[in-house]
Amino acid sequence: QVQLVESGGGLVQAGGSLRLSCAASGVTLGLNPMAWYRQAPGKQRDLVASISSFGETTYADSVKGRFTISRDNAKNTLYLQMNSLQPEDTGVYYCHALRYAESWGQGTQVTVSS
């Protein structure tokens, strides 16, 4: 059973940084494509960044150059480094194992104040 536990969210001023973590069990991150999604209030859940099992990364246009997805295979943990945060980055952030449709954690709230 895949379990994903996100952490690291919080309240930050515009221009600030946060690093999100996603501790995984039941799935080996180094062998599986993973992603971070964001759900803003009243909106659908959107893909923010992904990393393939080969380490190739993709980003939504809105976060390119500001966010970095990475993983620590030894810790089986996924990360999202978020810099130059803007109010439109506010939302609940979820990590997701792309091969496991039901693999969603509880999410971590990120709030960026202007």
C-alpha positions as MATLAB code, in Angstrom:
seq = 'QVQLVESGGGLVQAGGSLRLSCAASGVTLGLNPMAWYRQAPGKQRDLVASISSFGETTYADSVKGRFTISRDNAKNTLYLQMNSLQPEDTGVYYCHALRYAESWGQGTQVTVSS';
ca = [
       0.000    0.000    0.000;
       1.412    3.364   -1.038;
       1.486    6.009    1.664;
       2.632    9.572    1.094;
       3.022   12.133    3.867;
       3.609   15.747    2.875;
       5.113   18.376    5.174;
       6.853   21.730    5.077;
       4.008   24.036    4.193;
       3.261   27.255    5.998;
       2.649   30.970    5.743;
       5.264   33.013    3.926;
       5.493   36.505    2.492;
       5.746   37.075   -1.237;
       9.308   36.582   -2.370;
      10.015   34.009    0.299;
      10.912   30.327    0.062;
       9.662   27.002    1.355;
      10.789   23.424    0.921;
       8.130   20.749    0.870;
       8.872   17.132    1.694;
       6.977   13.964    0.875;
       7.916   10.841    2.825;
       6.944    7.731    0.884;
       6.337    4.129    1.845;
       5.078    1.258   -0.278;
       6.713    2.780   -3.361;
      10.381    3.182   -4.292;
      10.828    6.755   -5.475;
      13.950    6.014   -7.480;
      12.008    3.532   -9.611;
       8.798    5.463  -10.075;
       7.760    8.768  -11.636;
       6.548   11.207   -8.987;
       4.865   14.572   -9.055;
       3.725   17.538   -7.015;
       0.249   18.929   -7.547;
      -1.354   22.099   -6.243;
      -4.997   22.828   -5.510;
      -5.910   26.461   -5.029;
      -9.169   27.341   -3.242;
     -12.123   26.628   -5.491;
      -9.978   25.278   -8.305;
      -8.984   21.903   -9.666;
      -5.808   20.112   -8.694;
      -3.060   21.031  -11.159;
       0.322   19.502  -11.912;
       3.202   21.645  -10.674;
       6.272   19.484  -11.273;
       7.220   15.900  -12.043;
      10.332   13.747  -11.971;
      10.774   10.532  -13.899;
      12.475    7.408  -12.633;
      15.471    8.566  -14.710;
      15.536   11.940  -12.964;
      14.099   13.977  -15.830;
      12.037   16.890  -14.543;
       9.146   18.903  -15.942;
       7.470   22.030  -14.596;
       4.315   24.002  -15.114;
       5.072   27.233  -16.951;
       3.959   29.254  -13.928;
       6.703   27.825  -11.697;
       9.611   27.340  -14.137;
      12.778   28.905  -12.808;
      11.349   29.217   -9.285;
      10.542   25.651   -8.180;
      12.799   22.604   -8.162;
      11.629   19.014   -7.721;
      14.113   16.481   -6.403;
      14.283   13.251   -4.479;
      16.540   11.501   -1.987;
      16.486    7.830   -2.863;
      18.182    6.806    0.372;
      15.468    8.528    2.398;
      12.734    7.650   -0.099;
      11.613   11.263    0.107;
      10.454   13.687   -2.568;
      11.078   17.424   -2.284;
       9.826   20.630   -3.817;
      12.009   23.692   -3.296;
       9.927   26.779   -3.881;
      11.606   30.161   -4.278;
      10.300   33.615   -5.127;
       6.861   32.604   -3.926;
       3.891   34.630   -5.091;
       0.319   34.870   -3.754;
      -0.894   32.809   -6.727;
       1.212   29.910   -5.427;
      -1.176   29.599   -2.478;
      -2.888   26.238   -2.192;
      -2.677   22.740   -0.842;
       0.285   20.853   -2.259;
       0.111   17.103   -2.781;
       2.707   14.591   -3.869;
       1.598   11.734   -6.086;
       3.065    8.499   -7.395;
       2.029    8.630  -11.044;
       1.729    4.855  -11.483;
      -0.564    4.551   -8.461;
      -3.832    6.336   -9.175;
      -5.011    6.395   -5.573;
      -1.714    7.494   -4.043;
      -2.524   10.886   -2.567;
      -1.396   12.167    0.782;
      -3.253   14.596    2.991;
      -1.468   17.562    1.434;
       0.318   20.499    3.012;
      -1.029   24.045    2.991;
       1.061   26.824    1.491;
      -0.136   30.379    1.962;
       1.719   33.283    0.388;
       0.796   36.746    1.588;
       1.302   39.854   -0.510;
];
